[in-house]
């Protein structure tokens, strides 16, 4: 029972939040006259001593103390004596842990927001650098239409921007203070919940004592945002894995973010990207773990909820590593734009441009233009050339409405330059999108 009941091995990482919550609580108790000014001052000073001890020596895995809350109170008692027993007046471990956990998730969210901003800065900088760099765009991992590398990287900026939004939204919802809800029904002491909420930087107190101690949706919101973010990171990591392979050859990863082989000296393995990709599975598992824990619990508190913290802690550590690694890879990667351009030019990626030209200039219905273009691609394949190198007479043999103006749209540069619709890949669009993104962040 001692081992299964104790949570100190993992909840000790909330010691800063536990001390902060206790400081706010005792200050309120003193201000309300619930404990004497002398006892409130002694407890505050004692908490400072306890915090200094934790900071200097760490928090021991003392299973007899069960959790960080009991350990802190025991150390406070050692420091100041019997007055320490007044700290727990008008609160329960239920509202105490709910408050500590919200504070921890809030701090974790702020760390993620900063890390996401750093990744976004890296994406914007590299997109600016490669606003004109042509590469093949893919569907079904088949060459589809030419795009620019800047446009491709800006797609991940959009994902990161939504991730930032999700974490910000969660922070707003989570920023209400459960302290004062006590075990489940509130307390008969004349406490000031607004004061403790303000002292801890919350927007206000939670509104229902039962809900305050019994729900962990703020933690689930964090995990949901983290899981979605990890999926975005995993997709970018997968692209780096593909692009770093010899068949693609689009990117060379720095030695800092790749590893060698134990037997093959020529290898430069994208291990960091592969680990980011792998972490996404574990982070999603953390979300599922807490969802299953919470799905059938009656109000209010049940001991199952002691298992709420390990998946959140694990998720945060993995996400922080993934964000740091992905940011480093984006910043330091060498993009082989010559290889990208060569492959963009080799896959008949401007076929759609030919079809569009027929619609615009020849007044050809798109479905007919699609069939004409298919025949043009077959001709280019038979001649072993790209579309813009097919002789005009060969194109006119397919359809007499084609004239020399068609060559203005058949190169990859002309193709990307023509995609000027809002959100399109034209280099000027990409630069405008980067400016807008930086203005949004300012």
GROMACS .gro file of C-alpha atoms in nm, residues 102-442:
model
  341
  102UNK     CA    1  -0.301   2.399  -1.304
  103UNK     CA    2  -0.002   2.614  -1.216
  104UNK     CA    3   0.234   2.349  -1.354
  105UNK     CA    4   0.036   2.309  -1.678
  106UNK     CA    5   0.026   2.688  -1.714
  107UNK     CA    6   0.405   2.707  -1.676
  108UNK     CA    7   0.448   2.418  -1.920
  109UNK     CA    8   0.222   2.592  -2.170
  110UNK     CA    9   0.433   2.908  -2.150
  111UNK     CA   10   0.745   2.701  -2.221
  112UNK     CA   11   0.582   2.537  -2.522
  113UNK     CA   12   0.464   2.873  -2.655
  114UNK     CA   13   0.821   3.005  -2.641
  115UNK     CA   14   0.957   2.692  -2.811
  116UNK     CA   15   0.693   2.707  -3.084
  117UNK     CA   16   0.777   3.072  -3.146
  118UNK     CA   17   1.144   2.976  -3.190
  119UNK     CA   18   1.050   2.705  -3.441
  120UNK     CA   19   0.828   2.950  -3.625
  121UNK     CA   20   1.112   3.203  -3.642
  122UNK     CA   21   1.333   2.937  -3.798
  123UNK     CA   22   1.068   2.843  -4.054
  124UNK     CA   23   1.007   3.205  -4.150
  125UNK     CA   24   1.378   3.276  -4.188
  126UNK     CA   25   1.438   2.974  -4.412
  127UNK     CA   26   1.120   3.046  -4.611
  128UNK     CA   27   1.244   3.400  -4.674
  129UNK     CA   28   1.577   3.261  -4.789
  130UNK     CA   29   1.407   3.023  -5.033
  131UNK     CA   30   1.104   3.220  -5.152
  132UNK     CA   31   1.224   3.171  -5.513
  133UNK     CA   32   1.373   2.820  -5.484
  134UNK     CA   33   1.176   2.585  -5.709
  135UNK     CA   34   1.100   2.233  -5.593
  136UNK     CA   35   0.850   1.965  -5.692
  137UNK     CA   36   0.520   1.972  -5.509
  138UNK     CA   37   0.376   1.628  -5.441
  139UNK     CA   38   0.045   1.450  -5.414
  140UNK     CA   39   0.054   1.076  -5.337
  141UNK     CA   40   0.431   1.134  -5.315
  142UNK     CA   41   0.423   1.176  -5.693
  143UNK     CA   42   0.552   1.491  -5.861
  144UNK     CA   43   0.244   1.709  -5.912
  145UNK     CA   44   0.313   2.079  -5.968
  146UNK     CA   45   0.618   2.294  -5.905
  147UNK     CA   46   0.616   2.503  -5.589
  148UNK     CA   47   0.882   2.696  -5.405
  149UNK     CA   48   1.066   2.568  -5.100
  150UNK     CA   49   0.963   2.888  -4.925
  151UNK     CA   50   0.597   2.807  -4.989
  152UNK     CA   51   0.649   2.451  -4.864
  153UNK     CA   52   0.808   2.573  -4.542
  154UNK     CA   53   0.532   2.830  -4.496
  155UNK     CA   54   0.281   2.544  -4.492
  156UNK     CA   55   0.447   2.432  -4.169
  157UNK     CA   56   0.437   2.789  -4.040
  158UNK     CA   57   0.059   2.775  -4.078
  159UNK     CA   58   0.049   2.453  -3.875
  160UNK     CA   59   0.270   2.602  -3.606
  161UNK     CA   60   0.051   2.914  -3.595
  162UNK     CA   61  -0.253   2.697  -3.526
  163UNK     CA   62  -0.058   2.506  -3.260
  164UNK     CA   63   0.027   2.837  -3.094
  165UNK     CA   64  -0.340   2.928  -3.104
  166UNK     CA   65  -0.446   2.602  -2.942
  167UNK     CA   66  -0.199   2.638  -2.655
  168UNK     CA   67  -0.299   3.001  -2.602
  169UNK     CA   68  -0.667   2.906  -2.594
  170UNK     CA   69  -0.598   2.631  -2.342
  171UNK     CA   70  -0.404   2.870  -2.121
  172UNK     CA   71  -0.704   3.104  -2.104
  173UNK     CA   72  -0.944   2.824  -2.010
  174UNK     CA   73  -0.704   2.675  -1.755
  175UNK     CA   74  -0.628   3.006  -1.584
  176UNK     CA   75  -0.889   2.983  -1.307
  177UNK     CA   76  -0.794   2.898  -0.950
  178UNK     CA   77  -0.941   2.594  -0.767
  179UNK     CA   78  -0.789   2.692  -0.431
  180UNK     CA   79  -1.064   2.730  -0.173
  181UNK     CA   80  -1.288   2.458  -0.316
  182UNK     CA   81  -1.151   2.244  -0.033
  183UNK     CA   82  -1.234   1.872  -0.049
  184UNK     CA   83  -1.543   1.911  -0.268
  185UNK     CA   84  -1.800   2.141  -0.103
  186UNK     CA   85  -1.609   2.461  -0.025
  187UNK     CA   86  -1.537   2.573   0.330
  188UNK     CA   87  -1.712   2.749   0.617
  189UNK     CA   88  -1.411   2.973   0.684
  190UNK     CA   89  -1.439   3.333   0.556
  191UNK     CA   90  -1.175   3.289   0.288
  192UNK     CA   91  -1.109   3.526  -0.001
  193UNK     CA   92  -1.075   3.312  -0.312
  194UNK     CA   93  -1.034   3.613  -0.536
  195UNK     CA   94  -0.726   3.717  -0.338
  196UNK     CA   95  -0.553   3.381  -0.372
  197UNK     CA   96  -0.642   3.366  -0.741
  198UNK     CA   97  -0.492   3.709  -0.799
  199UNK     CA   98  -0.180   3.629  -0.597
  200UNK     CA   99  -0.115   3.324  -0.815
  201UNK     CA  100  -0.175   3.508  -1.142
  202UNK     CA  101  -0.508   3.348  -1.222
  203UNK     CA  102  -0.788   3.538  -1.391
  204UNK     CA  103  -1.022   3.448  -1.104
  205UNK     CA  104  -1.148   3.154  -0.897
  206UNK     CA  105  -1.324   2.852  -1.041
  207UNK     CA  106  -1.703   2.872  -1.000
  208UNK     CA  107  -1.806   2.529  -0.874
  209UNK     CA  108  -1.629   2.347  -0.592
  210UNK     CA  109  -1.720   1.998  -0.718
  211UNK     CA  110  -1.593   2.071  -1.068
  212UNK     CA  111  -1.284   2.244  -0.929
  213UNK     CA  112  -1.142   1.930  -0.770
  214UNK     CA  113  -1.282   1.660  -0.997
  215UNK     CA  114  -1.203   1.755  -1.357
  216UNK     CA  115  -0.876   1.754  -1.542
  217UNK     CA  116  -0.991   1.893  -1.874
  218UNK     CA  117  -0.723   2.162  -1.852
  219UNK     CA  118  -0.465   1.881  -1.859
  220UNK     CA  119  -0.648   1.704  -2.140
  221UNK     CA  120  -0.661   2.030  -2.336
  222UNK     CA  121  -0.285   2.058  -2.295
  223UNK     CA  122  -0.237   1.697  -2.410
  224UNK     CA  123  -0.470   1.745  -2.708
  225UNK     CA  124  -0.280   2.054  -2.819
  226UNK     CA  125   0.048   1.871  -2.764
  227UNK     CA  126  -0.068   1.565  -2.959
  228UNK     CA  127  -0.175   1.779  -3.256
  229UNK     CA  128   0.152   1.971  -3.239
  230UNK     CA  129   0.349   1.647  -3.229
  231UNK     CA  130   0.168   1.526  -3.542
  232UNK     CA  131   0.276   1.841  -3.724
  233UNK     CA  132   0.633   1.795  -3.602
  234UNK     CA  133   0.622   1.432  -3.709
  235UNK     CA  134   0.516   1.527  -4.062
  236UNK     CA  135   0.800   1.777  -4.092
  237UNK     CA  136   1.040   1.520  -3.949
  238UNK     CA  137   0.920   1.263  -4.203
  239UNK     CA  138   0.992   1.507  -4.484
  240UNK     CA  139   1.344   1.559  -4.353
  241UNK     CA  140   1.392   1.181  -4.338
  242UNK     CA  141   1.276   1.145  -4.699
  243UNK     CA  142   1.460   1.451  -4.824
  244UNK     CA  143   1.786   1.341  -4.661
  245UNK     CA  144   1.777   1.004  -4.841
  246UNK     CA  145   1.988   0.960  -5.151
  247UNK     CA  146   1.690   0.907  -5.389
  248UNK     CA  147   1.558   1.251  -5.293
  249UNK     CA  148   1.878   1.433  -5.201
  250UNK     CA  149   1.690   1.753  -5.115
  251UNK     CA  150   1.862   1.825  -4.785
  252UNK     CA  151   2.186   1.763  -4.603
  253UNK     CA  152   2.145   1.754  -4.227
  254UNK     CA  153   2.420   1.898  -4.011
  255UNK     CA  154   2.638   1.665  -3.809
  256UNK     CA  155   2.479   1.816  -3.499
  257UNK     CA  156   2.140   1.665  -3.590
  258UNK     CA  157   2.244   1.336  -3.753
  259UNK     CA  158   2.445   1.032  -3.651
  260UNK     CA  159   2.684   0.787  -3.809
  261UNK     CA  160   2.657   0.413  -3.844
  262UNK     CA  161   2.841   0.166  -3.623
  263UNK     CA  162   2.951  -0.031  -3.930
  264UNK     CA  163   2.898   0.186  -4.241
  265UNK     CA  164   3.126   0.492  -4.230
  266UNK     CA  165   2.949   0.669  -4.519
  267UNK     CA  166   2.616   0.693  -4.339
  268UNK     CA  167   2.462   1.013  -4.203
  269UNK     CA  168   2.140   0.899  -4.040
  270UNK     CA  169   1.857   1.145  -3.963
  271UNK     CA  170   1.813   1.004  -3.613
  272UNK     CA  171   1.688   1.326  -3.456
  273UNK     CA  172   1.409   1.350  -3.714
  274UNK     CA  173   1.322   0.983  -3.667
  275UNK     CA  174   1.301   1.030  -3.289
  276UNK     CA  175   1.073   1.332  -3.331
  277UNK     CA  176   0.855   1.113  -3.550
  278UNK     CA  177   0.860   0.840  -3.286
  279UNK     CA  178   0.782   1.078  -3.001
  280UNK     CA  179   0.452   1.166  -3.168
  281UNK     CA  180   0.327   0.814  -3.096
  282UNK     CA  181   0.423   0.836  -2.730
  283UNK     CA  182   0.267   1.182  -2.691
  284UNK     CA  183  -0.057   1.060  -2.846
  285UNK     CA  184  -0.043   0.766  -2.604
  286UNK     CA  185  -0.019   1.009  -2.312
  287UNK     CA  186  -0.341   1.175  -2.430
  288UNK     CA  187  -0.521   0.843  -2.458
  289UNK     CA  188  -0.393   0.738  -2.115
  290UNK     CA  189  -0.546   1.034  -1.932
  291UNK     CA  190  -0.866   1.023  -2.136
  292UNK     CA  191  -0.921   0.661  -2.035
  293UNK     CA  192  -0.838   0.740  -1.670
  294UNK     CA  193  -1.096   1.018  -1.656
  295UNK     CA  194  -1.373   0.873  -1.870
  296UNK     CA  195  -1.583   0.704  -1.599
  297UNK     CA  196  -1.507   0.880  -1.272
  298UNK     CA  197  -1.805   0.997  -1.064
  299UNK     CA  198  -1.786   1.333  -0.885
  300UNK     CA  199  -1.583   1.440  -0.704
  301UNK     CA  200  -1.227   1.317  -0.638
  302UNK     CA  201  -1.111   0.959  -0.685
  303UNK     CA  202  -0.764   0.823  -0.628
  304UNK     CA  203  -0.742   0.725  -0.995
  305UNK     CA  204  -0.670   1.094  -1.052
  306UNK     CA  205  -0.330   1.051  -0.890
  307UNK     CA  206  -0.234   0.902  -1.227
  308UNK     CA  207  -0.322   1.226  -1.406
  309UNK     CA  208   0.025   1.375  -1.381
  310UNK     CA  209   0.271   1.114  -1.522
  311UNK     CA  210   0.131   1.128  -1.879
  312UNK     CA  211   0.131   1.508  -1.876
  313UNK     CA  212   0.487   1.523  -1.744
  314UNK     CA  213   0.606   1.265  -1.998
  315UNK     CA  214   0.428   1.444  -2.282
  316UNK     CA  215   0.581   1.779  -2.190
  317UNK     CA  216   0.934   1.640  -2.177
  318UNK     CA  217   0.896   1.468  -2.513
  319UNK     CA  218   0.737   1.772  -2.677
  320UNK     CA  219   1.009   2.003  -2.547
  321UNK     CA  220   1.277   1.773  -2.691
  322UNK     CA  221   1.095   1.743  -3.022
  323UNK     CA  222   1.052   2.118  -3.060
  324UNK     CA  223   1.417   2.186  -2.978
  325UNK     CA  224   1.538   1.920  -3.221
  326UNK     CA  225   1.309   2.028  -3.504
  327UNK     CA  226   1.408   2.392  -3.459
  328UNK     CA  227   1.775   2.297  -3.473
  329UNK     CA  228   1.726   2.091  -3.786
  330UNK     CA  229   1.537   2.366  -3.967
  331UNK     CA  230   1.795   2.628  -3.872
  332UNK     CA  231   2.100   2.423  -3.971
  333UNK     CA  232   1.982   2.219  -4.272
  334UNK     CA  233   2.149   2.271  -4.608
  335UNK     CA  234   1.881   2.262  -4.876
  336UNK     CA  235   2.003   2.131  -5.212
  337UNK     CA  236   1.797   2.357  -5.431
  338UNK     CA  237   1.978   2.243  -5.746
  339UNK     CA  238   1.852   1.889  -5.689
  340UNK     CA  239   1.503   2.016  -5.609
  341UNK     CA  240   1.490   2.217  -5.931
  342UNK     CA  241   1.616   1.926  -6.140
  343UNK     CA  242   1.343   1.698  -6.012
  344UNK     CA  243   1.078   1.969  -6.050
  345UNK     CA  244   1.175   1.997  -6.416
  346UNK     CA  245   1.181   1.623  -6.476
  347UNK     CA  246   0.831   1.515  -6.379
  348UNK     CA  247   0.608   1.701  -6.628
  349UNK     CA  248   0.501   1.913  -6.332
  350UNK     CA  249   0.382   2.195  -6.559
  351UNK     CA  250   0.117   1.981  -6.727
  352UNK     CA  251  -0.159   2.163  -6.541
  353UNK     CA  252  -0.020   2.491  -6.671
  354UNK     CA  253  -0.064   2.366  -7.027
  355UNK     CA  254  -0.423   2.268  -6.953
  356UNK     CA  255  -0.492   2.605  -6.790
  357UNK     CA  256  -0.339   2.786  -7.088
  358UNK     CA  257  -0.568   2.599  -7.326
  359UNK     CA  258  -0.868   2.704  -7.118
  360UNK     CA  259  -0.758   3.069  -7.099
  361UNK     CA  260  -0.615   3.126  -7.445
  362UNK     CA  261  -0.790   2.864  -7.658
  363UNK     CA  262  -1.134   2.872  -7.497
  364UNK     CA  263  -1.111   2.495  -7.454
  365UNK     CA  264  -1.335   2.329  -7.189
  366UNK     CA  265  -1.114   2.210  -6.905
  367UNK     CA  266  -1.199   1.840  -6.948
  368UNK     CA  267  -1.097   1.856  -7.314
  369UNK     CA  268  -0.785   2.053  -7.220
  370UNK     CA  269  -0.703   1.779  -6.968
  371UNK     CA  270  -0.711   1.513  -7.243
  372UNK     CA  271  -0.503   1.727  -7.481
  373UNK     CA  272  -0.244   1.778  -7.209
  374UNK     CA  273  -0.228   1.404  -7.142
  375UNK     CA  274  -0.139   1.349  -7.508
  376UNK     CA  275   0.126   1.623  -7.485
  377UNK     CA  276   0.281   1.451  -7.182
  378UNK     CA  277   0.287   1.121  -7.371
  379UNK     CA  278   0.463   1.295  -7.660
  380UNK     CA  279   0.722   1.448  -7.423
  381UNK     CA  280   0.783   1.105  -7.269
  382UNK     CA  281   0.833   0.947  -7.611
  383UNK     CA  282   1.082   1.222  -7.707
  384UNK     CA  283   1.260   1.204  -7.370
  385UNK     CA  284   1.223   1.578  -7.303
  386UNK     CA  285   1.036   1.806  -7.066
  387UNK     CA  286   0.713   1.973  -7.177
  388UNK     CA  287   0.878   2.308  -7.246
  389UNK     CA  288   1.119   2.132  -7.487
  390UNK     CA  289   0.852   1.964  -7.701
  391UNK     CA  290   0.866   2.124  -8.051
  392UNK     CA  291   0.577   2.349  -8.141
  393UNK     CA  292   0.484   2.144  -8.447
  394UNK     CA  293   0.452   1.835  -8.228
  395UNK     CA  294   0.220   2.022  -7.992
  396UNK     CA  295   0.016   2.161  -8.281
  397UNK     CA  296  -0.016   1.810  -8.424
  398UNK     CA  297  -0.200   1.727  -8.103
  399UNK     CA  298  -0.418   2.040  -8.114
  400UNK     CA  299  -0.400   2.326  -8.365
  401UNK     CA  300  -0.512   2.581  -8.105
  402UNK     CA  301  -0.170   2.565  -7.938
  403UNK     CA  302   0.067   2.842  -8.044
  404UNK     CA  303   0.411   2.972  -7.944
  405UNK     CA  304   0.275   3.166  -7.648
  406UNK     CA  305   0.236   2.837  -7.463
  407UNK     CA  306   0.609   2.832  -7.388
  408UNK     CA  307   0.557   3.131  -7.158
  409UNK     CA  308   0.388   2.898  -6.907
  410UNK     CA  309   0.566   2.566  -6.952
  411UNK     CA  310   0.885   2.632  -6.753
  412UNK     CA  311   0.884   2.565  -6.379
  413UNK     CA  312   0.974   2.928  -6.306
  414UNK     CA  313   0.680   3.052  -6.514
  415UNK     CA  314   0.455   2.800  -6.344
  416UNK     CA  315   0.533   2.910  -5.990
  417UNK     CA  316   0.527   3.278  -6.086
  418UNK     CA  317   0.176   3.238  -6.226
  419UNK     CA  318   0.029   3.096  -5.903
  420UNK     CA  319  -0.063   3.437  -5.768
  421UNK     CA  320  -0.403   3.350  -5.621
  422UNK     CA  321  -0.425   3.418  -5.247
  423UNK     CA  322  -0.230   3.145  -5.069
  424UNK     CA  323  -0.052   3.039  -5.387
  425UNK     CA  324   0.314   2.955  -5.436
  426UNK     CA  325   0.426   3.260  -5.639
  427UNK     CA  326   0.744   3.400  -5.482
  428UNK     CA  327   0.583   3.740  -5.424
  429UNK     CA  328   0.298   3.564  -5.244
  430UNK     CA  329   0.545   3.380  -5.025
  431UNK     CA  330   0.724   3.701  -4.927
  432UNK     CA  331   0.392   3.871  -4.854
  433UNK     CA  332   0.286   3.576  -4.637
  434UNK     CA  333   0.612   3.597  -4.442
  435UNK     CA  334   0.560   3.970  -4.382
  436UNK     CA  335   0.204   3.907  -4.263
  437UNK     CA  336   0.319   3.628  -4.032
  438UNK     CA  337   0.583   3.848  -3.872
  439UNK     CA  338   0.332   4.128  -3.828
  440UNK     CA  339   0.091   3.888  -3.660
  441UNK     CA  340   0.366   3.781  -3.420
  442UNK     CA  341   0.478   4.137  -3.342
   0.00000   0.00000   0.00000
